[in-house]
GROMACS .gro file of C-alpha atoms in nm:
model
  345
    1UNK     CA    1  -1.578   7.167   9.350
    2UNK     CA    2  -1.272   7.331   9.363
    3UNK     CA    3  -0.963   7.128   9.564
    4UNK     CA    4  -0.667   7.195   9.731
    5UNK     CA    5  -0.352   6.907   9.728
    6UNK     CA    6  -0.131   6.889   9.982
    7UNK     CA    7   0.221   6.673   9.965
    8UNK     CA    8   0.246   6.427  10.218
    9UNK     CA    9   0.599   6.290  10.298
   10UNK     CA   10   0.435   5.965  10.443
   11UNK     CA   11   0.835   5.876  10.597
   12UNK     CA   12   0.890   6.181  10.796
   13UNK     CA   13   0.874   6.196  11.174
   14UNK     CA   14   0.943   5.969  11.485
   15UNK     CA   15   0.626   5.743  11.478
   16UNK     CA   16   0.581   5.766  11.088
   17UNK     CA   17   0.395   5.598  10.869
   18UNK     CA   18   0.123   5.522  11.107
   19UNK     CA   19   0.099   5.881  11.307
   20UNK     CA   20   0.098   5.999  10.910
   21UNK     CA   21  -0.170   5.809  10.743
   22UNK     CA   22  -0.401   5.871  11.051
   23UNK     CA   23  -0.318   6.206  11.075
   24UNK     CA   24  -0.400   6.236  10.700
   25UNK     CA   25  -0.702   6.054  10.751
   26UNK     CA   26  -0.831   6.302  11.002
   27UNK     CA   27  -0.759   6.595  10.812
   28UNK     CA   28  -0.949   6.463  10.512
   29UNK     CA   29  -1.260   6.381  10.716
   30UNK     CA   30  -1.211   6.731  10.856
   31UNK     CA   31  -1.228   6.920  10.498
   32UNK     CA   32  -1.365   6.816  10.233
   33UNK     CA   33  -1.186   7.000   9.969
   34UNK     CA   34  -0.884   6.866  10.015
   35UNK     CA   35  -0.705   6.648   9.824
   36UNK     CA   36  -0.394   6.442   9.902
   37UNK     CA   37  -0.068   6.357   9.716
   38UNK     CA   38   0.097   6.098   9.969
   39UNK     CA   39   0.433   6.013   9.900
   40UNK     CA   40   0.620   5.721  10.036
   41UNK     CA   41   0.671   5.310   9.949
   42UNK     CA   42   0.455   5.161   9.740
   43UNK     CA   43   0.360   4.898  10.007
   44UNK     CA   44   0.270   5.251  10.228
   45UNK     CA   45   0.070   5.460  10.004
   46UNK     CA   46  -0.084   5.217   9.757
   47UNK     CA   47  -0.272   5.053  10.031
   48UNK     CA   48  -0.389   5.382  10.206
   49UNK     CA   49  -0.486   5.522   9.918
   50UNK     CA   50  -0.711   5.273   9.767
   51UNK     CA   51  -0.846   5.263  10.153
   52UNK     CA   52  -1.206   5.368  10.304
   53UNK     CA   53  -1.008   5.607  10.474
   54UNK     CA   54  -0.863   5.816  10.186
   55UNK     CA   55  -1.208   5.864  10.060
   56UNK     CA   56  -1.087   5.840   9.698
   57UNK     CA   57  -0.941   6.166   9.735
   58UNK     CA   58  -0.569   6.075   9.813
   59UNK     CA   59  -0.307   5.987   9.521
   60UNK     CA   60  -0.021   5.790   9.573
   61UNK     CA   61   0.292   5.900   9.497
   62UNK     CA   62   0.538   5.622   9.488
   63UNK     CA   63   0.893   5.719   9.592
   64UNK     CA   64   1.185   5.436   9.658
   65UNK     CA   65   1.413   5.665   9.851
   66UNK     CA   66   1.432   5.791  10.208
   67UNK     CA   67   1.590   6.124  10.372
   68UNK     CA   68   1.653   6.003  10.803
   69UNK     CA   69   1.572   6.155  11.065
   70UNK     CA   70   1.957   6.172  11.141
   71UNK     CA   71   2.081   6.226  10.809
   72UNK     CA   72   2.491   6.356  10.927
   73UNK     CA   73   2.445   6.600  10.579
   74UNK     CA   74   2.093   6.719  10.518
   75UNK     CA   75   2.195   6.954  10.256
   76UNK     CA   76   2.329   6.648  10.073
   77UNK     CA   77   2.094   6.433  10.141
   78UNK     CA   78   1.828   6.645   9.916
   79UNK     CA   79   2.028   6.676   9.644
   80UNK     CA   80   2.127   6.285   9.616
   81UNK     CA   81   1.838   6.133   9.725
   82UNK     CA   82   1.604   6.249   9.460
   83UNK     CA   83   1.305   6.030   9.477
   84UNK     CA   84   1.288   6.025   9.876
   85UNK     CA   85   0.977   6.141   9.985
   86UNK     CA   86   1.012   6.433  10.127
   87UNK     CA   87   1.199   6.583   9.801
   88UNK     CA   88   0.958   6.457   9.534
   89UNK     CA   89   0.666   6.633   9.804
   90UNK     CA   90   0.852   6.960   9.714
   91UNK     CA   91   0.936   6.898   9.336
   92UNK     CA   92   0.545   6.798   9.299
   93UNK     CA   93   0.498   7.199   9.450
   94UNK     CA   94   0.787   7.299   9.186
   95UNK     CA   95   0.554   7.155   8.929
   96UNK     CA   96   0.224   7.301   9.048
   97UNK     CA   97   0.073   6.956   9.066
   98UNK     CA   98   0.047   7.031   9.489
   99UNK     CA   99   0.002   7.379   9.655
  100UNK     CA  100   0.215   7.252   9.930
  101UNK     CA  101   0.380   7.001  10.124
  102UNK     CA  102   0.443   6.900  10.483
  103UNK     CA  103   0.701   6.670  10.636
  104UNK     CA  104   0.784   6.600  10.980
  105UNK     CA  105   1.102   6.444  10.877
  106UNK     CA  106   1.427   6.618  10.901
  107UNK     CA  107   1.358   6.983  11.008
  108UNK     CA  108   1.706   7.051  10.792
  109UNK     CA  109   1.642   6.832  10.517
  110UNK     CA  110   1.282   6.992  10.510
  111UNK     CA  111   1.455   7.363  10.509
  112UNK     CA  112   1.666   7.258  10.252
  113UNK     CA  113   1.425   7.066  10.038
  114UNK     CA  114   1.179   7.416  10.051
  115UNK     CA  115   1.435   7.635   9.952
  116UNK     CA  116   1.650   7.440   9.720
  117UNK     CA  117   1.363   7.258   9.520
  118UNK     CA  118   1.049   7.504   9.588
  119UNK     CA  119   1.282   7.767   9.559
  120UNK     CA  120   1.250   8.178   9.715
  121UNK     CA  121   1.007   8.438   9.586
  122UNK     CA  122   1.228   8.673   9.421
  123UNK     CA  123   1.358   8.919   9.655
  124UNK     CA  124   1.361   8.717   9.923
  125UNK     CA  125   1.709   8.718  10.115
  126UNK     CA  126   1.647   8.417  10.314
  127UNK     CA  127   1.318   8.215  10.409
  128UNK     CA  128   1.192   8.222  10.740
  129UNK     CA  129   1.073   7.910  10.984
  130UNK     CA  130   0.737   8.106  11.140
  131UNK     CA  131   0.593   7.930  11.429
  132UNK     CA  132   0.307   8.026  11.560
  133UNK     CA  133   0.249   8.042  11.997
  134UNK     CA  134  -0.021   8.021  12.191
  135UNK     CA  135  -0.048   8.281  12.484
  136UNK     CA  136  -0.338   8.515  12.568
  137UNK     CA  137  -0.359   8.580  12.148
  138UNK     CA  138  -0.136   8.375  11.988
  139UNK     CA  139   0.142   8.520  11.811
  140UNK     CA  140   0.361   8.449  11.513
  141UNK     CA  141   0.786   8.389  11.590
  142UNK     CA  142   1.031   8.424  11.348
  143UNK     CA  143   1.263   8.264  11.300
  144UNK     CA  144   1.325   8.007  11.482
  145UNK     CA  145   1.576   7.761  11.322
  146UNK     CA  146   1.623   7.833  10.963
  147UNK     CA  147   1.889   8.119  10.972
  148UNK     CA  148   2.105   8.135  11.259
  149UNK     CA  149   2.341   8.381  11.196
  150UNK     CA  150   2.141   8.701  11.058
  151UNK     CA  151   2.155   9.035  10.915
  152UNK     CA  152   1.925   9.302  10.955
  153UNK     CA  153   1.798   9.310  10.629
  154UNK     CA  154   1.661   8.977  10.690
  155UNK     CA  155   1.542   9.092  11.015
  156UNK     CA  156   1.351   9.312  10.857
  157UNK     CA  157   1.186   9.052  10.566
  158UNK     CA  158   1.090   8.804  10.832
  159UNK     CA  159   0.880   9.111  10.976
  160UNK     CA  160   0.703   9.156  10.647
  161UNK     CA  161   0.607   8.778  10.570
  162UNK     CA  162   0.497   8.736  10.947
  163UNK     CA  163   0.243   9.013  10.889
  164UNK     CA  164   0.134   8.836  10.569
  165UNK     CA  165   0.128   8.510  10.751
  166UNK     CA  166  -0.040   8.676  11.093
  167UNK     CA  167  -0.287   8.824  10.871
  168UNK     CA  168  -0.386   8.550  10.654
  169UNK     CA  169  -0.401   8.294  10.887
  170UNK     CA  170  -0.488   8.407  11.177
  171UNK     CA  171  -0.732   8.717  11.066
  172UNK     CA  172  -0.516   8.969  11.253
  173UNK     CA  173  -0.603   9.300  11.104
  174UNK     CA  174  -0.260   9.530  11.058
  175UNK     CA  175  -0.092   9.305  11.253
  176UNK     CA  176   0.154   9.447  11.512
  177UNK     CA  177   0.540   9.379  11.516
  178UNK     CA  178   0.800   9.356  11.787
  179UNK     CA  179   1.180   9.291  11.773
  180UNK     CA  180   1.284   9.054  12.057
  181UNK     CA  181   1.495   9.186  12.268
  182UNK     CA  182   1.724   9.203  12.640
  183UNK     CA  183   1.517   9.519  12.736
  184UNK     CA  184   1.222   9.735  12.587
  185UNK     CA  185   1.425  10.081  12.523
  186UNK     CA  186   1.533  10.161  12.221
  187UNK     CA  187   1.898  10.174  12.135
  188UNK     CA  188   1.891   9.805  12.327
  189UNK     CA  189   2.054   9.492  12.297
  190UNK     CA  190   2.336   9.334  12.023
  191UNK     CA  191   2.444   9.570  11.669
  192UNK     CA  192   2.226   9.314  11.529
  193UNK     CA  193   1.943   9.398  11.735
  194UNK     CA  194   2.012   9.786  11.693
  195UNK     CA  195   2.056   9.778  11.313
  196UNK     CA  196   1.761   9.577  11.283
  197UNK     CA  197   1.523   9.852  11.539
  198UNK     CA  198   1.626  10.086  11.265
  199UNK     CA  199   1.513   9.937  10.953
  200UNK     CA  200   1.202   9.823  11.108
  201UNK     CA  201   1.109  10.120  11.263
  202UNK     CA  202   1.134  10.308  10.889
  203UNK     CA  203   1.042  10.046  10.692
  204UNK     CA  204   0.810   9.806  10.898
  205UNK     CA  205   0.442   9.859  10.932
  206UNK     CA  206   0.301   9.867  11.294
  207UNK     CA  207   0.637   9.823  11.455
  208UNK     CA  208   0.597   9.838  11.846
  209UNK     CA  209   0.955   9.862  11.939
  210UNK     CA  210   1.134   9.599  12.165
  211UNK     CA  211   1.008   9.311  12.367
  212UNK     CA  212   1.143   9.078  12.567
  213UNK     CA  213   1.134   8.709  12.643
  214UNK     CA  214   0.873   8.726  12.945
  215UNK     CA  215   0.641   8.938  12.705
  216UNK     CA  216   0.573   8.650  12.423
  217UNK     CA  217   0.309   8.464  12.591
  218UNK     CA  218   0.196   8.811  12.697
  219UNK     CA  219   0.033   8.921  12.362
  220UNK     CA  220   0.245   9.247  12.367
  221UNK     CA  221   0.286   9.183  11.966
  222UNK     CA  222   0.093   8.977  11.684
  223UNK     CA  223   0.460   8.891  11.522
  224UNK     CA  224   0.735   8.864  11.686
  225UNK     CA  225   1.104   8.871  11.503
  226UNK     CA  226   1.423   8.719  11.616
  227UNK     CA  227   1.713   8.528  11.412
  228UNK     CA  228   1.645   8.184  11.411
  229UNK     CA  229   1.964   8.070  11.673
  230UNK     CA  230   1.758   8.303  11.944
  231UNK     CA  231   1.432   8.167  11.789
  232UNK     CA  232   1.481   7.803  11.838
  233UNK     CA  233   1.649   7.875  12.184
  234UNK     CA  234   1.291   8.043  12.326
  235UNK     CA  235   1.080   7.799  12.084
  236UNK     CA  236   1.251   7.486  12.265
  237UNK     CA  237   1.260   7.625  12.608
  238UNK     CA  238   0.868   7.741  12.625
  239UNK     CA  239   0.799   7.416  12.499
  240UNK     CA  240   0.974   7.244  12.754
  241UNK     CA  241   0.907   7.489  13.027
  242UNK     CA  242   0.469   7.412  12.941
  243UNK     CA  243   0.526   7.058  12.940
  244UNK     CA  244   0.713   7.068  13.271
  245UNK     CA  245   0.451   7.311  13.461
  246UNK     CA  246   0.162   7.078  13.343
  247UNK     CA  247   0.299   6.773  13.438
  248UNK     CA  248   0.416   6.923  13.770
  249UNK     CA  249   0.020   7.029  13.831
  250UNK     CA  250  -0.087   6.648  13.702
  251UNK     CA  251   0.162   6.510  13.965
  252UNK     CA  252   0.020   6.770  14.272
  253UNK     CA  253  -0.345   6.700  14.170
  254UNK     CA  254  -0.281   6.331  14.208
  255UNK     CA  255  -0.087   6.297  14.506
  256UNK     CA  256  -0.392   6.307  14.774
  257UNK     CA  257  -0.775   6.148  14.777
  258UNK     CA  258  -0.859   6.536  14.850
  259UNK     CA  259  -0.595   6.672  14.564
  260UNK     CA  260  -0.785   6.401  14.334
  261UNK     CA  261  -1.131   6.527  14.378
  262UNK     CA  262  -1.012   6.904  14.337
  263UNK     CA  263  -0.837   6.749  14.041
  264UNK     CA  264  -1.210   6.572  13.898
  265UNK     CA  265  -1.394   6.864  13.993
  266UNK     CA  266  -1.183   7.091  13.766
  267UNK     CA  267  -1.092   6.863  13.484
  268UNK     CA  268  -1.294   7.078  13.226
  269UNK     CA  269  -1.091   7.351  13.304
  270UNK     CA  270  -0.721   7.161  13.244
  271UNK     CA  271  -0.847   7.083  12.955
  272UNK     CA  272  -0.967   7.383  12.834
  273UNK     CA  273  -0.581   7.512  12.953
  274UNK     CA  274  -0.435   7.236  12.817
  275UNK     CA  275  -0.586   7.299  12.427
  276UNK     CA  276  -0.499   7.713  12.462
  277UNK     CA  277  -0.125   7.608  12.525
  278UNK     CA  278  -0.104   7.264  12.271
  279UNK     CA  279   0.115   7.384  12.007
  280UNK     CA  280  -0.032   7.090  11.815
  281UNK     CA  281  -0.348   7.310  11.720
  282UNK     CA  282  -0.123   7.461  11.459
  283UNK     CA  283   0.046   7.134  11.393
  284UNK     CA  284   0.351   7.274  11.161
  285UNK     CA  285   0.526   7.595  11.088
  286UNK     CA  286   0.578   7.759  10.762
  287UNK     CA  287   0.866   7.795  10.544
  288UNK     CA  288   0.772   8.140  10.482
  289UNK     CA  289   0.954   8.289  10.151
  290UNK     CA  290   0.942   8.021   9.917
  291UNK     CA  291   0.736   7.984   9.613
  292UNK     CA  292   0.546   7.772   9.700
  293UNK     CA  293   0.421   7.632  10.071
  294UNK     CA  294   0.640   7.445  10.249
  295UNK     CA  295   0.519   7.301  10.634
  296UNK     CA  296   0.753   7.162  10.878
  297UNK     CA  297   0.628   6.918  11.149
  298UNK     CA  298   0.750   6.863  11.467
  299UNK     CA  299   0.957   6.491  11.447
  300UNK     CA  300   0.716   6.369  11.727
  301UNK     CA  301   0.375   6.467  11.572
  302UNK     CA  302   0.083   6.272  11.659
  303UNK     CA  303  -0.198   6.259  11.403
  304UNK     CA  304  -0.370   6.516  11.527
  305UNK     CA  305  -0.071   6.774  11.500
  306UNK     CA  306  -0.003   6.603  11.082
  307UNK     CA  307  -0.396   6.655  11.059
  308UNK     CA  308  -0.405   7.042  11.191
  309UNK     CA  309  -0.080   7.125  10.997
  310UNK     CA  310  -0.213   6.953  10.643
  311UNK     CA  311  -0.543   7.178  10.755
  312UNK     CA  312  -0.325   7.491  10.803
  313UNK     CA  313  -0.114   7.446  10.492
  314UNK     CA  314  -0.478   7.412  10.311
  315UNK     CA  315  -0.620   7.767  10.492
  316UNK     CA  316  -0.285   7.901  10.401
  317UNK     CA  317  -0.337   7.819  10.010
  318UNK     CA  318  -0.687   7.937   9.979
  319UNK     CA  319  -0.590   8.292  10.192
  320UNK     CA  320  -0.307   8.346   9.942
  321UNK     CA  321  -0.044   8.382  10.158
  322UNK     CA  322   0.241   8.306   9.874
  323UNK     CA  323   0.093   8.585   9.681
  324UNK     CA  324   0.102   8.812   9.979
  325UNK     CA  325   0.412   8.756  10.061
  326UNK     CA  326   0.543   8.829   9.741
  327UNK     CA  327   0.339   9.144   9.691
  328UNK     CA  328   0.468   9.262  10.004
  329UNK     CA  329   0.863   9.200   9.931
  330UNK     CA  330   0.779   9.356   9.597
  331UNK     CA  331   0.641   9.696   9.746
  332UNK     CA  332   0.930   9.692   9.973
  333UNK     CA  333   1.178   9.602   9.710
  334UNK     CA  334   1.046   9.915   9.503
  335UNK     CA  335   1.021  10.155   9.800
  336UNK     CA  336   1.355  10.113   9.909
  337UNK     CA  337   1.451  10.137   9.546
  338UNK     CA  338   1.251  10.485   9.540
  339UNK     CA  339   1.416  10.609   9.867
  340UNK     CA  340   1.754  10.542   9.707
  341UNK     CA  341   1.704  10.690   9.414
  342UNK     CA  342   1.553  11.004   9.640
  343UNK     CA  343   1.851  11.009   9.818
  344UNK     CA  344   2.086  10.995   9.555
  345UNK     CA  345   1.932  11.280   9.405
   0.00000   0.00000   0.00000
């Protein structure tokens, strides 16, 4: 039987170690080719692992260092700390021993740990955070936190590993890409924004122009591509905005006897609208340019979010979507290289 590891930082995230080791738990019950390399305390993993719940298929990794969740210098943080959890979850992807690695720790320290100790497929300018949103089809962002100040170049990459991701992950065939946007015209929005429409309508596949904000949740575009200061603006204000509206409808629905019994009578239907906009079914977003997979967890996660995202980081390994991305950088790497040479001739 063939298995896949997955690095577990058993420290990272608000309600961690608990919301970790169950999440883990679930997510071992729910495939069973995975493996698990759980990193954290000895008086943390040792236990789980040697647990009914870890069905002999978890390995602790004992670590004696920690990275916060308020850490005032991430960046330093990973480099110093060199047997906290989250960074010996990447080094153990470094060394091939894991495929990949999820934290909800430090969204930062997680950045930096991916790209510093997994390191970037060569030829990629800068990794993207890809999260993916649920709507009418759900749809791949990026970025949305990892590079706040852009070029267009990188505009353009995040475009190319979406597609990889889109495809792999969620079985979108040729996936379609959109740059987000102030309006849908062409010739729109910042000289970011208009340098980037250029390169990606040459050099993207699929590209569908603009889109704007309102058009996310629409399904107008499997992938769409923003710099990550934008990103995480629209990432944290849908997330806020669904929790609000839901809420709102569990406080109307409970107000009156009569609003109660509408409320009973269509309780299979919130919760069917409730799972289509969790974000939890994904449970982490990708690190998407690295050598190796890196996950990043929302601080809060509950088990079930750790347990989807250590699912989706094992999908992600056995779809290949390192090697895709890397075959696709290459073939852009050389085409551009073939376009200059054209044009220099």
């Amino acid at each position: 039987m063939n298995f896949t590891t997955i690095a577990v930082d058993a420290l990272g995230g608000d309600f961690a170690p608990s919301a970790v080791l169950d999440g883990v738990a679930l997510a071992l019950q729910r495939d069973a080719h995975l493996r698990v390399a759980l990193c954290g305390p000895a008086d943390v993993v040792e236990p789980f692992a040697a647990s009914a719940s870890a069905q002999g298929r978890v390995n602790a990794v004992v670590t004696t260092e920690e990275i916060a969740m308020d850490e005032s210098d991430p960046a330093r943080a990973v480099r110093n700390k060199k047997d906290a959890s989250m960074v010996v979850a990447a080094r153990l992807v470094k060394e091939g021993v894991a495929q990949g690695f999820i934290s909800a720790g430090s969204t930062a320290a997680c950045l930096v740990a991916g790209t510093l100790v997994v390191g970037r497929i060569r030829g990629v300018q800068r990794p993207t955070l890809a999260v993916v949103l649920p709507g009418k089809r759900p749809v791949v962002l990026a970025d949305t936190g990892a590079n706040a100040d852009c070029k267009p170049e990188y505009l353009l990459q995040f475009a190319q590993m979406g597609r990889a991701y889109s495809s792999s992950i969620l079985g979108v065939e040729n996936p379609s890409v959109a740059l987000l946007n102030i309006g849908s015209e062409e010739g729109k929005g910042s000289e970011l924004a208009k340098e980037a429409q250029i390169l990606m309508r040459e050099q993207t596949a699929n590209f569908i122009g603009n889109v704007e904000g309102r058009d996310i949740l629409e399904g107008k575009a499997d992938v769409i591509v923003t710099d990550g200061f934008t990103g995480n603006v629209v990432l944290k204000t849908l997330e806020g905005s669904l929790s609000f509206l839901l809420g709102k409808l569990k406080s109307i629905f409970m107000s009156t006897p009569i609003t109660k019994l509408a409320a009973l009578t269509l309780k299979g239907k919130f919760r069917e609208l409730k799972l289509e906009l969790d974000p939890e079914q994904y449970g982490a977003a990708p690190l998407l340019g690295t050598k190796g997979l890196c996950l990043v967890a929302h601080g809060s996660s509950s088990p079930e979010a750790i347990a989807n995202g250590i699912l989706v980081g094992a999908k992600a390994v056995r779809n290949d979507v390192i090697e895709k991305i890397t075959i696709a950088i290459q073939q852009h790497s050389i085409a551009a290289s073939t376009q200059t040479k054209e044009q220099a001739e």
